[in-house]
Amino acid sequence: LIVVLLIAYFVTSITIFGAREEWSQIDCVYFAMITLTTVGFGDLTPTSDLDKIVDIIFIYIGSSFIGLLVGAFLANSMDENSRKSEQVHLAEACVYCKEKKMENVSASAGLTSGGTATSPAKR
């Protein structure tokens, strides 16, 4: 969804500023990217008052896209951490998992059910 919105942002820049300011398509995409990243070199600027107002709206829309992008990234990262935490919690609460873990610990320590060490030949 965010990629589609960003493509629409660049196409809108080409449509509006290409027609109104008579910039080339590459200049329109460059202007959109510079505006989107809030760098603002100043080499391309709208000339009329109406174009400046359109640019102000364009800046707010671009800032919203950046917020959506960062928010989606953070939400995905938090969801991944929650999933991992939930898996650990479920594994700790599972009786079968605890029994298997205890069997593995006992086997790796070389202990029998009576708690005495066994020789490798008896395992």
PDB file of C-alpha atoms in Angstrom:
ATOM      1  CA  LEU A   1       0.000   0.000   0.000  1.00  0.00           C
ATOM      2  CA  ILE A   2       2.777   2.413   0.904  1.00  0.00           C
ATOM      3  CA  VAL A   3       4.632   1.707  -2.330  1.00  0.00           C
ATOM      4  CA  VAL A   4       1.465   2.434  -4.298  1.00  0.00           C
ATOM      5  CA  LEU A   5       1.019   5.710  -2.420  1.00  0.00           C
ATOM      6  CA  LEU A   6       4.610   6.722  -3.110  1.00  0.00           C
ATOM      7  CA  ILE A   7       4.222   5.959  -6.812  1.00  0.00           C
ATOM      8  CA  ALA A   8       1.028   8.039  -6.831  1.00  0.00           C
ATOM      9  CA  TYR A   9       2.990  10.831  -5.095  1.00  0.00           C
ATOM     10  CA  PHE A  10       5.622  10.847  -7.846  1.00  0.00           C
ATOM     11  CA  VAL A  11       3.043  10.614 -10.647  1.00  0.00           C
ATOM     12  CA  THR A  12       1.137  13.523  -9.095  1.00  0.00           C
ATOM     13  CA  SER A  13       4.355  15.543  -9.008  1.00  0.00           C
ATOM     14  CA  ILE A  14       4.952  14.826 -12.685  1.00  0.00           C
ATOM     15  CA  THR A  15       1.365  15.760 -13.536  1.00  0.00           C
ATOM     16  CA  ILE A  16       1.095  18.959 -11.487  1.00  0.00           C
ATOM     17  CA  PHE A  17       4.566  20.458 -11.602  1.00  0.00           C
ATOM     18  CA  GLY A  18       5.326  19.173 -15.088  1.00  0.00           C
ATOM     19  CA  ALA A  19       2.281  20.983 -16.453  1.00  0.00           C
ATOM     20  CA  ARG A  20       2.325  24.103 -14.291  1.00  0.00           C
ATOM     21  CA  GLU A  21       6.068  24.753 -13.997  1.00  0.00           C
ATOM     22  CA  GLU A  22       6.993  23.072 -17.301  1.00  0.00           C
ATOM     23  CA  TRP A  23       9.635  20.936 -15.615  1.00  0.00           C
ATOM     24  CA  SER A  24      10.890  17.697 -17.151  1.00  0.00           C
ATOM     25  CA  GLN A  25       9.673  14.408 -15.694  1.00  0.00           C
ATOM     26  CA  ILE A  26      13.031  13.756 -14.034  1.00  0.00           C
ATOM     27  CA  ASP A  27      12.956  17.248 -12.496  1.00  0.00           C
ATOM     28  CA  CYS A  28       9.441  16.557 -11.146  1.00  0.00           C
ATOM     29  CA  VAL A  29      10.509  13.242  -9.580  1.00  0.00           C
ATOM     30  CA  TYR A  30      13.665  14.912  -8.219  1.00  0.00           C
ATOM     31  CA  PHE A  31      11.573  17.728  -6.727  1.00  0.00           C
ATOM     32  CA  ALA A  32       9.161  15.211  -5.185  1.00  0.00           C
ATOM     33  CA  MET A  33      12.013  13.218  -3.630  1.00  0.00           C
ATOM     34  CA  ILE A  34      13.762  16.321  -2.281  1.00  0.00           C
ATOM     35  CA  THR A  35      10.447  17.560  -0.876  1.00  0.00           C
ATOM     36  CA  LEU A  36       9.592  14.119   0.532  1.00  0.00           C
ATOM     37  CA  THR A  37      12.899  13.826   2.378  1.00  0.00           C
ATOM     38  CA  THR A  38      12.637  17.468   3.538  1.00  0.00           C
ATOM     39  CA  VAL A  39      16.106  18.264   2.187  1.00  0.00           C
ATOM     40  CA  GLY A  40      14.965  21.269   0.154  1.00  0.00           C
ATOM     41  CA  PHE A  41      18.052  22.233  -1.858  1.00  0.00           C
ATOM     42  CA  GLY A  42      16.193  25.156  -3.421  1.00  0.00           C
ATOM     43  CA  ASP A  43      17.358  24.519  -6.980  1.00  0.00           C
ATOM     44  CA  LEU A  44      13.755  23.877  -8.100  1.00  0.00           C
ATOM     45  CA  THR A  45      11.074  26.076  -6.593  1.00  0.00           C
ATOM     46  CA  PRO A  46       7.483  26.828  -7.559  1.00  0.00           C
ATOM     47  CA  THR A  47       7.131  30.289  -9.078  1.00  0.00           C
ATOM     48  CA  SER A  48       3.470  31.284  -8.765  1.00  0.00           C
ATOM     49  CA  ASP A  49       1.522  31.696  -5.546  1.00  0.00           C
ATOM     50  CA  LEU A  50      -0.907  28.949  -6.534  1.00  0.00           C
ATOM     51  CA  ASP A  51       1.972  26.551  -7.166  1.00  0.00           C
ATOM     52  CA  LYS A  52       3.440  27.408  -3.762  1.00  0.00           C
ATOM     53  CA  ILE A  53       0.111  26.560  -2.115  1.00  0.00           C
ATOM     54  CA  VAL A  54      -0.017  23.285  -4.041  1.00  0.00           C
ATOM     55  CA  ASP A  55       3.541  22.594  -2.879  1.00  0.00           C
ATOM     56  CA  ILE A  56       2.563  23.204   0.752  1.00  0.00           C
ATOM     57  CA  ILE A  57      -0.199  20.608   0.412  1.00  0.00           C
ATOM     58  CA  PHE A  58       2.259  18.336  -1.371  1.00  0.00           C
ATOM     59  CA  ILE A  59       4.704  18.658   1.553  1.00  0.00           C
ATOM     60  CA  TYR A  60       2.036  17.684   4.105  1.00  0.00           C
ATOM     61  CA  ILE A  61       1.032  14.661   2.040  1.00  0.00           C
ATOM     62  CA  GLY A  62       4.676  13.622   1.680  1.00  0.00           C
ATOM     63  CA  SER A  63       5.280  13.978   5.409  1.00  0.00           C
ATOM     64  CA  SER A  64       2.247  11.774   6.023  1.00  0.00           C
ATOM     65  CA  PHE A  65       3.726   9.113   3.730  1.00  0.00           C
ATOM     66  CA  ILE A  66       6.975   9.157   5.670  1.00  0.00           C
ATOM     67  CA  GLY A  67       4.985   8.801   8.917  1.00  0.00           C
ATOM     68  CA  LEU A  68       3.070   5.856   7.457  1.00  0.00           C
ATOM     69  CA  LEU A  69       6.293   4.221   6.317  1.00  0.00           C
ATOM     70  CA  VAL A  70       8.001   4.590   9.691  1.00  0.00           C
ATOM     71  CA  GLY A  71       4.836   3.560  11.544  1.00  0.00           C
ATOM     72  CA  ALA A  72       4.411   0.434   9.409  1.00  0.00           C
ATOM     73  CA  PHE A  73       8.052  -0.502   9.950  1.00  0.00           C
ATOM     74  CA  LEU A  74       7.788  -0.064  13.724  1.00  0.00           C
ATOM     75  CA  ALA A  75       4.468  -1.913  13.925  1.00  0.00           C
ATOM     76  CA  ASN A  76       5.907  -4.833  11.957  1.00  0.00           C
ATOM     77  CA  SER A  77       8.951  -4.929  14.198  1.00  0.00           C
ATOM     78  CA  MET A  78       6.812  -4.814  17.342  1.00  0.00           C
ATOM     79  CA  ASP A  79       4.544  -7.555  15.969  1.00  0.00           C
ATOM     80  CA  GLU A  80       7.575  -9.755  15.331  1.00  0.00           C
ATOM     81  CA  ASN A  81       8.807  -9.231  18.909  1.00  0.00           C
ATOM     82  CA  SER A  82       5.327 -10.010  20.241  1.00  0.00           C
ATOM     83  CA  ARG A  83       5.158 -13.223  18.204  1.00  0.00           C
ATOM     84  CA  LYS A  84       8.529 -14.377  19.523  1.00  0.00           C
ATOM     85  CA  SER A  85       7.554 -13.515  23.094  1.00  0.00           C
ATOM     86  CA  GLU A  86       4.262 -15.369  22.715  1.00  0.00           C
ATOM     87  CA  GLN A  87       6.047 -18.449  21.368  1.00  0.00           C
ATOM     88  CA  VAL A  88       8.402 -18.457  24.354  1.00  0.00           C
ATOM     89  CA  HIS A  89       5.475 -17.991  26.748  1.00  0.00           C
ATOM     90  CA  LEU A  90       3.517 -20.833  25.145  1.00  0.00           C
ATOM     91  CA  ALA A  91       6.543 -23.122  25.239  1.00  0.00           C
ATOM     92  CA  GLU A  92       7.051 -22.377  28.948  1.00  0.00           C
ATOM     93  CA  ALA A  93       3.373 -23.027  29.716  1.00  0.00           C
ATOM     94  CA  CYS A  94       3.209 -26.278  27.739  1.00  0.00           C
ATOM     95  CA  VAL A  95       3.441 -29.360  29.979  1.00  0.00           C
ATOM     96  CA  TYR A  96       4.580 -31.574  27.103  1.00  0.00           C
ATOM     97  CA  CYS A  97       7.333 -29.078  26.186  1.00  0.00           C
ATOM     98  CA  LYS A  98       8.552 -28.973  29.796  1.00  0.00           C
ATOM     99  CA  GLU A  99       8.712 -32.784  29.943  1.00  0.00           C
ATOM    100  CA  LYS A 100      10.688 -32.914  26.676  1.00  0.00           C
ATOM    101  CA  LYS A 101      13.045 -30.221  27.905  1.00  0.00           C
ATOM    102  CA  MET A 102      13.643 -32.107  31.170  1.00  0.00           C
ATOM    103  CA  GLU A 103      14.292 -35.329  29.215  1.00  0.00           C
ATOM    104  CA  ASN A 104      16.818 -33.523  27.030  1.00  0.00           C
ATOM    105  CA  VAL A 105      18.556 -31.986  30.048  1.00  0.00           C
ATOM    106  CA  SER A 106      18.697 -35.363  31.803  1.00  0.00           C
ATOM    107  CA  ALA A 107      20.003 -37.111  28.703  1.00  0.00           C
ATOM    108  CA  SER A 108      22.689 -34.516  28.107  1.00  0.00           C
ATOM    109  CA  ALA A 109      23.798 -34.695  31.762  1.00  0.00           C
ATOM    110  CA  GLY A 110      24.016 -38.499  31.597  1.00  0.00           C
ATOM    111  CA  LEU A 111      21.548 -39.050  34.436  1.00  0.00           C
ATOM    112  CA  THR A 112      19.015 -41.829  34.793  1.00  0.00           C
ATOM    113  CA  SER A 113      15.619 -41.317  36.337  1.00  0.00           C
ATOM    114  CA  GLY A 114      17.169 -42.222  39.720  1.00  0.00           C
ATOM    115  CA  GLY A 115      19.615 -39.361  39.453  1.00  0.00           C
ATOM    116  CA  THR A 116      22.774 -41.465  39.128  1.00  0.00           C
ATOM    117  CA  ALA A 117      25.296 -41.141  36.362  1.00  0.00           C
ATOM    118  CA  THR A 118      25.310 -43.834  33.734  1.00  0.00           C
ATOM    119  CA  SER A 119      28.126 -45.027  31.569  1.00  0.00           C
ATOM    120  CA  PRO A 120      27.958 -44.341  27.834  1.00  0.00           C
ATOM    121  CA  ALA A 121      27.489 -48.079  27.170  1.00  0.00           C
ATOM    122  CA  LYS A 122      24.241 -48.220  29.210  1.00  0.00           C
ATOM    123  CA  ARG A 123      22.551 -45.312  27.394  1.00  0.00           C
TER     124      ARG A 123
END
